[in-house]
Amino acid sequence: LGILESPDRDEWQQPERIMDALQIADGSRVADIGAGGGWFTIRLARRVGPNGRVYAEDIQTEMIDSIVRRVADQQLTNVTPILGTADDPNLPTQLHAVLMVDTYSQLRDPVDLLRHIATALAPNGLLGVVDFTKDGAGGPGPPLGERVDPEKVRRDAAKAGLVFRAHETFLRYQYLLIFSRSAAGRLAD
């Protein structure tokens, strides 16, 4: 967890800007795929407020336990931990946004997982994939050989029936790709 939660992560990952790009607001229903220890989950929970809901999904029970403890410590009542599988995150439907941060390179079958996410999105919902660039810009993250090219993510998403909406480049070490179920998603072009 120490590796996942460096003290300067807020500065280089810019969670507020990521949530803005995905139009996450008070009352939103969102999922955090591969939530780990809940670093982003907590920020999502604060953003959606008491009228929203965050589904914090991970496939490791240790991470789910960590999220449960963290949510209790923060006295947040709008987070539902979900133990998913490598193939199915077991998400509810009608989600306004799904966020997958620093997880893509660990997926066994990304297309199948993305199909499940597409099914969980509301008709105007958005998927955001945040991962580390392959350009060797330094900074945190896995070795360059383990990083996923954004074009591969785009191809996988297309196979899963998702529509590419935007490639945001405001992050120093990462990219943010945004997808929707259809071209009529909420993202302003």
PDB file of C-alpha atoms in Angstrom:
ATOM      1  CA  LEU A   1       0.000   0.000   0.000  1.00  0.00           C
ATOM      2  CA  GLY A   2       2.914   2.338   0.636  1.00  0.00           C
ATOM      3  CA  ILE A   3       3.883   2.153  -3.035  1.00  0.00           C
ATOM      4  CA  LEU A   4       0.290   2.880  -4.093  1.00  0.00           C
ATOM      5  CA  GLU A   5       0.000   5.897  -1.811  1.00  0.00           C
ATOM      6  CA  SER A   6       3.076   8.062  -2.122  1.00  0.00           C
ATOM      7  CA  PRO A   7       2.852  11.422  -0.305  1.00  0.00           C
ATOM      8  CA  ASP A   8       2.995  13.369  -3.581  1.00  0.00           C
ATOM      9  CA  ARG A   9       0.314  11.347  -5.401  1.00  0.00           C
ATOM     10  CA  ASP A  10      -2.307  14.115  -5.140  1.00  0.00           C
ATOM     11  CA  GLU A  11       0.073  16.463  -6.943  1.00  0.00           C
ATOM     12  CA  TRP A  12       0.992  14.226  -9.887  1.00  0.00           C
ATOM     13  CA  GLN A  13      -2.282  12.323 -10.260  1.00  0.00           C
ATOM     14  CA  GLN A  14      -4.626  15.315  -9.939  1.00  0.00           C
ATOM     15  CA  PRO A  15      -7.721  13.410  -8.757  1.00  0.00           C
ATOM     16  CA  GLU A  16      -9.942  16.504  -8.835  1.00  0.00           C
ATOM     17  CA  ARG A  17      -9.181  17.115 -12.517  1.00  0.00           C
ATOM     18  CA  ILE A  18      -9.761  13.450 -13.335  1.00  0.00           C
ATOM     19  CA  MET A  19     -13.151  13.540 -11.587  1.00  0.00           C
ATOM     20  CA  ASP A  20     -14.006  16.789 -13.402  1.00  0.00           C
ATOM     21  CA  ALA A  21     -13.147  15.187 -16.763  1.00  0.00           C
ATOM     22  CA  LEU A  22     -15.525  12.314 -15.948  1.00  0.00           C
ATOM     23  CA  GLN A  23     -18.238  14.751 -14.833  1.00  0.00           C
ATOM     24  CA  ILE A  24     -18.435  13.170 -11.384  1.00  0.00           C
ATOM     25  CA  ALA A  25     -20.585  15.378  -9.177  1.00  0.00           C
ATOM     26  CA  ASP A  26     -22.696  15.364  -6.040  1.00  0.00           C
ATOM     27  CA  GLY A  27     -25.143  12.467  -6.238  1.00  0.00           C
ATOM     28  CA  SER A  28     -23.205  10.468  -8.862  1.00  0.00           C
ATOM     29  CA  ARG A  29     -23.050   6.674  -8.779  1.00  0.00           C
ATOM     30  CA  VAL A  30     -19.484   5.647  -9.588  1.00  0.00           C
ATOM     31  CA  ALA A  31     -17.206   2.607  -9.468  1.00  0.00           C
ATOM     32  CA  ASP A  32     -13.505   2.439  -8.683  1.00  0.00           C
ATOM     33  CA  ILE A  33     -12.138  -0.666 -10.460  1.00  0.00           C
ATOM     34  CA  GLY A  34      -9.013  -2.144  -8.903  1.00  0.00           C
ATOM     35  CA  ALA A  35      -9.507   0.200  -5.963  1.00  0.00           C
ATOM     36  CA  GLY A  36      -6.509  -1.145  -4.036  1.00  0.00           C
ATOM     37  CA  GLY A  37      -6.425   0.361  -0.561  1.00  0.00           C
ATOM     38  CA  GLY A  38      -9.035   2.980  -1.445  1.00  0.00           C
ATOM     39  CA  TRP A  39      -6.899   6.073  -2.140  1.00  0.00           C
ATOM     40  CA  PHE A  40      -9.120   7.180  -5.027  1.00  0.00           C
ATOM     41  CA  THR A  41     -12.253   5.691  -3.429  1.00  0.00           C
ATOM     42  CA  ILE A  42     -12.069   8.191  -0.555  1.00  0.00           C
ATOM     43  CA  ARG A  43     -11.750  11.124  -2.956  1.00  0.00           C
ATOM     44  CA  LEU A  44     -14.651   9.821  -5.038  1.00  0.00           C
ATOM     45  CA  ALA A  45     -16.798   9.393  -1.905  1.00  0.00           C
ATOM     46  CA  ARG A  46     -16.179  12.988  -0.872  1.00  0.00           C
ATOM     47  CA  ARG A  47     -16.989  14.217  -4.392  1.00  0.00           C
ATOM     48  CA  VAL A  48     -20.302  12.328  -4.754  1.00  0.00           C
ATOM     49  CA  GLY A  49     -21.401  13.252  -1.240  1.00  0.00           C
ATOM     50  CA  PRO A  50     -24.049  11.565   0.899  1.00  0.00           C
ATOM     51  CA  ASN A  51     -26.504  11.401  -2.011  1.00  0.00           C
ATOM     52  CA  GLY A  52     -24.047   9.507  -4.204  1.00  0.00           C
ATOM     53  CA  ARG A  53     -22.554   6.036  -4.058  1.00  0.00           C
ATOM     54  CA  VAL A  54     -19.068   4.674  -4.708  1.00  0.00           C
ATOM     55  CA  TYR A  55     -18.572   1.003  -5.516  1.00  0.00           C
ATOM     56  CA  ALA A  56     -14.974   0.153  -4.580  1.00  0.00           C
ATOM     57  CA  GLU A  57     -14.057  -3.020  -6.474  1.00  0.00           C
ATOM     58  CA  ASP A  58     -10.949  -5.145  -6.136  1.00  0.00           C
ATOM     59  CA  ILE A  59     -10.160  -8.838  -6.624  1.00  0.00           C
ATOM     60  CA  GLN A  60      -7.981  -9.131  -3.519  1.00  0.00           C
ATOM     61  CA  THR A  61      -9.698  -9.602  -0.153  1.00  0.00           C
ATOM     62  CA  GLU A  62      -6.792  -7.801   1.569  1.00  0.00           C
ATOM     63  CA  MET A  63      -7.541  -4.677  -0.454  1.00  0.00           C
ATOM     64  CA  ILE A  64     -11.267  -4.898   0.284  1.00  0.00           C
ATOM     65  CA  ASP A  65     -10.439  -5.216   4.005  1.00  0.00           C
ATOM     66  CA  SER A  66      -8.222  -2.138   3.749  1.00  0.00           C
ATOM     67  CA  ILE A  67     -11.025  -0.179   2.070  1.00  0.00           C
ATOM     68  CA  VAL A  68     -13.507  -1.228   4.765  1.00  0.00           C
ATOM     69  CA  ARG A  69     -11.129   0.002   7.496  1.00  0.00           C
ATOM     70  CA  ARG A  70     -10.354   3.237   5.675  1.00  0.00           C
ATOM     71  CA  VAL A  71     -14.024   4.036   5.013  1.00  0.00           C
ATOM     72  CA  ALA A  72     -14.841   3.386   8.675  1.00  0.00           C
ATOM     73  CA  ASP A  73     -11.942   5.598   9.820  1.00  0.00           C
ATOM     74  CA  GLN A  74     -13.165   8.397   7.525  1.00  0.00           C
ATOM     75  CA  GLN A  75     -16.776   7.845   8.676  1.00  0.00           C
ATOM     76  CA  LEU A  76     -17.997   7.564   5.083  1.00  0.00           C
ATOM     77  CA  THR A  77     -21.351   5.869   4.582  1.00  0.00           C
ATOM     78  CA  ASN A  78     -21.560   6.089   0.791  1.00  0.00           C
ATOM     79  CA  VAL A  79     -19.003   3.395  -0.150  1.00  0.00           C
ATOM     80  CA  THR A  80     -19.877  -0.195  -1.014  1.00  0.00           C
ATOM     81  CA  PRO A  81     -16.891  -2.550  -1.274  1.00  0.00           C
ATOM     82  CA  ILE A  82     -17.195  -5.220  -3.983  1.00  0.00           C
ATOM     83  CA  LEU A  83     -15.039  -8.315  -4.264  1.00  0.00           C
ATOM     84  CA  GLY A  84     -14.846  -8.861  -8.001  1.00  0.00           C
ATOM     85  CA  THR A  85     -13.134 -11.518 -10.069  1.00  0.00           C
ATOM     86  CA  ALA A  86     -10.440 -11.194 -12.714  1.00  0.00           C
ATOM     87  CA  ASP A  87     -13.158 -11.441 -15.372  1.00  0.00           C
ATOM     88  CA  ASP A  88     -16.138  -9.695 -13.792  1.00  0.00           C
ATOM     89  CA  PRO A  89     -16.135  -6.716 -11.427  1.00  0.00           C
ATOM     90  CA  ASN A  90     -19.716  -7.571 -10.316  1.00  0.00           C
ATOM     91  CA  LEU A  91     -20.887  -3.982 -10.694  1.00  0.00           C
ATOM     92  CA  PRO A  92     -24.428  -2.696 -10.361  1.00  0.00           C
ATOM     93  CA  THR A  93     -25.994  -1.019 -13.389  1.00  0.00           C
ATOM     94  CA  GLN A  94     -26.763   2.612 -14.219  1.00  0.00           C
ATOM     95  CA  LEU A  95     -23.368   3.968 -13.151  1.00  0.00           C
ATOM     96  CA  HIS A  96     -22.597   7.568 -14.070  1.00  0.00           C
ATOM     97  CA  ALA A  97     -18.861   6.890 -14.176  1.00  0.00           C
ATOM     98  CA  VAL A  98     -16.389   4.059 -13.829  1.00  0.00           C
ATOM     99  CA  LEU A  99     -12.769   4.804 -13.049  1.00  0.00           C
ATOM    100  CA  MET A 100      -9.864   2.421 -13.587  1.00  0.00           C
ATOM    101  CA  VAL A 101      -6.583   3.846 -12.252  1.00  0.00           C
ATOM    102  CA  ASP A 102      -3.185   2.147 -12.635  1.00  0.00           C
ATOM    103  CA  THR A 103      -4.875  -1.211 -13.197  1.00  0.00           C
ATOM    104  CA  TYR A 104      -4.927  -1.919 -16.933  1.00  0.00           C
ATOM    105  CA  SER A 105      -1.573  -3.721 -17.169  1.00  0.00           C
ATOM    106  CA  GLN A 106      -2.757  -6.224 -14.551  1.00  0.00           C
ATOM    107  CA  LEU A 107      -5.899  -7.307 -16.410  1.00  0.00           C
ATOM    108  CA  ARG A 108      -5.993 -10.906 -17.619  1.00  0.00           C
ATOM    109  CA  ASP A 109      -8.714 -10.339 -20.240  1.00  0.00           C
ATOM    110  CA  PRO A 110      -9.266  -6.595 -20.625  1.00  0.00           C
ATOM    111  CA  VAL A 111     -11.896  -6.900 -23.371  1.00  0.00           C
ATOM    112  CA  ASP A 112     -14.125  -9.143 -21.268  1.00  0.00           C
ATOM    113  CA  LEU A 113     -13.747  -6.854 -18.252  1.00  0.00           C
ATOM    114  CA  LEU A 114     -14.538  -3.796 -20.388  1.00  0.00           C
ATOM    115  CA  ARG A 115     -17.692  -5.520 -21.687  1.00  0.00           C
ATOM    116  CA  HIS A 116     -18.882  -5.925 -18.096  1.00  0.00           C
ATOM    117  CA  ILE A 117     -18.104  -2.264 -17.413  1.00  0.00           C
ATOM    118  CA  ALA A 118     -19.995  -1.192 -20.555  1.00  0.00           C
ATOM    119  CA  THR A 119     -23.040  -3.120 -19.308  1.00  0.00           C
ATOM    120  CA  ALA A 120     -22.805  -1.392 -15.920  1.00  0.00           C
ATOM    121  CA  LEU A 121     -22.654   2.140 -17.353  1.00  0.00           C
ATOM    122  CA  ALA A 122     -25.785   4.237 -17.619  1.00  0.00           C
ATOM    123  CA  PRO A 123     -26.592   5.173 -21.241  1.00  0.00           C
ATOM    124  CA  ASN A 124     -24.760   8.476 -20.755  1.00  0.00           C
ATOM    125  CA  GLY A 125     -22.124   7.131 -18.333  1.00  0.00           C
ATOM    126  CA  LEU A 126     -18.377   7.504 -18.819  1.00  0.00           C
ATOM    127  CA  LEU A 127     -15.410   5.199 -18.312  1.00  0.00           C
ATOM    128  CA  GLY A 128     -12.050   6.734 -17.463  1.00  0.00           C
ATOM    129  CA  VAL A 129      -8.845   4.710 -17.819  1.00  0.00           C
ATOM    130  CA  VAL A 130      -5.805   6.285 -16.177  1.00  0.00           C
ATOM    131  CA  ASP A 131      -2.454   4.623 -16.650  1.00  0.00           C
ATOM    132  CA  PHE A 132       1.229   5.395 -17.002  1.00  0.00           C
ATOM    133  CA  THR A 133       2.694   6.585 -20.303  1.00  0.00           C
ATOM    134  CA  LYS A 134       5.336   4.565 -22.137  1.00  0.00           C
ATOM    135  CA  ASP A 135       7.400   7.606 -23.104  1.00  0.00           C
ATOM    136  CA  GLY A 136       9.841   7.230 -20.226  1.00  0.00           C
ATOM    137  CA  ALA A 137       8.968  10.546 -18.614  1.00  0.00           C
ATOM    138  CA  GLY A 138      10.237   9.190 -15.312  1.00  0.00           C
ATOM    139  CA  GLY A 139       8.317   9.513 -12.110  1.00  0.00           C
ATOM    140  CA  PRO A 140       6.333   6.792 -10.369  1.00  0.00           C
ATOM    141  CA  GLY A 141       4.814   3.706 -11.886  1.00  0.00           C
ATOM    142  CA  PRO A 142       5.834   0.307 -13.157  1.00  0.00           C
ATOM    143  CA  PRO A 143       8.860  -0.351 -15.370  1.00  0.00           C
ATOM    144  CA  LEU A 144       8.422   0.930 -18.947  1.00  0.00           C
ATOM    145  CA  GLY A 145       8.065  -2.603 -20.318  1.00  0.00           C
ATOM    146  CA  GLU A 146       4.972  -3.210 -18.173  1.00  0.00           C
ATOM    147  CA  ARG A 147       3.123  -0.071 -19.240  1.00  0.00           C
ATOM    148  CA  VAL A 148       0.202  -0.241 -21.668  1.00  0.00           C
ATOM    149  CA  ASP A 149       0.075   1.863 -24.796  1.00  0.00           C
ATOM    150  CA  PRO A 150      -3.115   3.951 -24.910  1.00  0.00           C
ATOM    151  CA  GLU A 151      -3.814   2.693 -28.443  1.00  0.00           C
ATOM    152  CA  LYS A 152      -4.123  -0.853 -27.094  1.00  0.00           C
ATOM    153  CA  VAL A 153      -6.657   0.365 -24.529  1.00  0.00           C
ATOM    154  CA  ARG A 154      -8.592   2.088 -27.330  1.00  0.00           C
ATOM    155  CA  ARG A 155      -8.614  -1.098 -29.458  1.00  0.00           C
ATOM    156  CA  ASP A 156      -9.735  -3.229 -26.507  1.00  0.00           C
ATOM    157  CA  ALA A 157     -12.490  -0.756 -25.622  1.00  0.00           C
ATOM    158  CA  ALA A 158     -13.757  -0.747 -29.216  1.00  0.00           C
ATOM    159  CA  LYS A 159     -13.915  -4.576 -29.167  1.00  0.00           C
ATOM    160  CA  ALA A 160     -15.937  -4.303 -25.953  1.00  0.00           C
ATOM    161  CA  GLY A 161     -18.428  -1.959 -27.636  1.00  0.00           C
ATOM    162  CA  LEU A 162     -17.261   1.275 -26.029  1.00  0.00           C
ATOM    163  CA  VAL A 163     -16.887   4.543 -27.924  1.00  0.00           C
ATOM    164  CA  PHE A 164     -13.692   6.559 -27.562  1.00  0.00           C
ATOM    165  CA  ARG A 165     -14.425  10.115 -26.436  1.00  0.00           C
ATOM    166  CA  ALA A 166     -11.176  11.820 -25.365  1.00  0.00           C
ATOM    167  CA  HIS A 167      -7.468  11.408 -24.650  1.00  0.00           C
ATOM    168  CA  GLU A 168      -6.571  13.841 -21.872  1.00  0.00           C
ATOM    169  CA  THR A 169      -2.896  14.721 -21.439  1.00  0.00           C
ATOM    170  CA  PHE A 170      -2.931  17.037 -18.389  1.00  0.00           C
ATOM    171  CA  LEU A 171      -1.291  14.404 -16.160  1.00  0.00           C
ATOM    172  CA  ARG A 172       2.504  14.530 -15.907  1.00  0.00           C
ATOM    173  CA  TYR A 173       3.210  10.775 -15.936  1.00  0.00           C
ATOM    174  CA  GLN A 174      -0.074   9.316 -17.136  1.00  0.00           C
ATOM    175  CA  TYR A 175      -2.827   9.479 -19.712  1.00  0.00           C
ATOM    176  CA  LEU A 176      -6.582   9.582 -19.194  1.00  0.00           C
ATOM    177  CA  LEU A 177      -8.732   7.918 -21.826  1.00  0.00           C
ATOM    178  CA  ILE A 178     -12.478   8.508 -21.698  1.00  0.00           C
ATOM    179  CA  PHE A 179     -15.073   6.185 -23.236  1.00  0.00           C
ATOM    180  CA  SER A 180     -18.853   5.932 -23.264  1.00  0.00           C
ATOM    181  CA  ARG A 181     -21.429   3.346 -24.309  1.00  0.00           C
ATOM    182  CA  SER A 182     -22.414   5.482 -27.278  1.00  0.00           C
ATOM    183  CA  ALA A 183     -21.422   8.657 -29.064  1.00  0.00           C
ATOM    184  CA  ALA A 184     -24.293  10.364 -27.239  1.00  0.00           C
ATOM    185  CA  GLY A 185     -22.560  10.153 -23.833  1.00  0.00           C
ATOM    186  CA  ARG A 186     -22.392  13.213 -21.573  1.00  0.00           C
ATOM    187  CA  LEU A 187     -18.930  14.402 -22.581  1.00  0.00           C
ATOM    188  CA  ALA A 188     -18.958  17.843 -24.185  1.00  0.00           C
ATOM    189  CA  ASP A 189     -16.993  17.715 -27.445  1.00  0.00           C
TER     190      ASP A 189
END
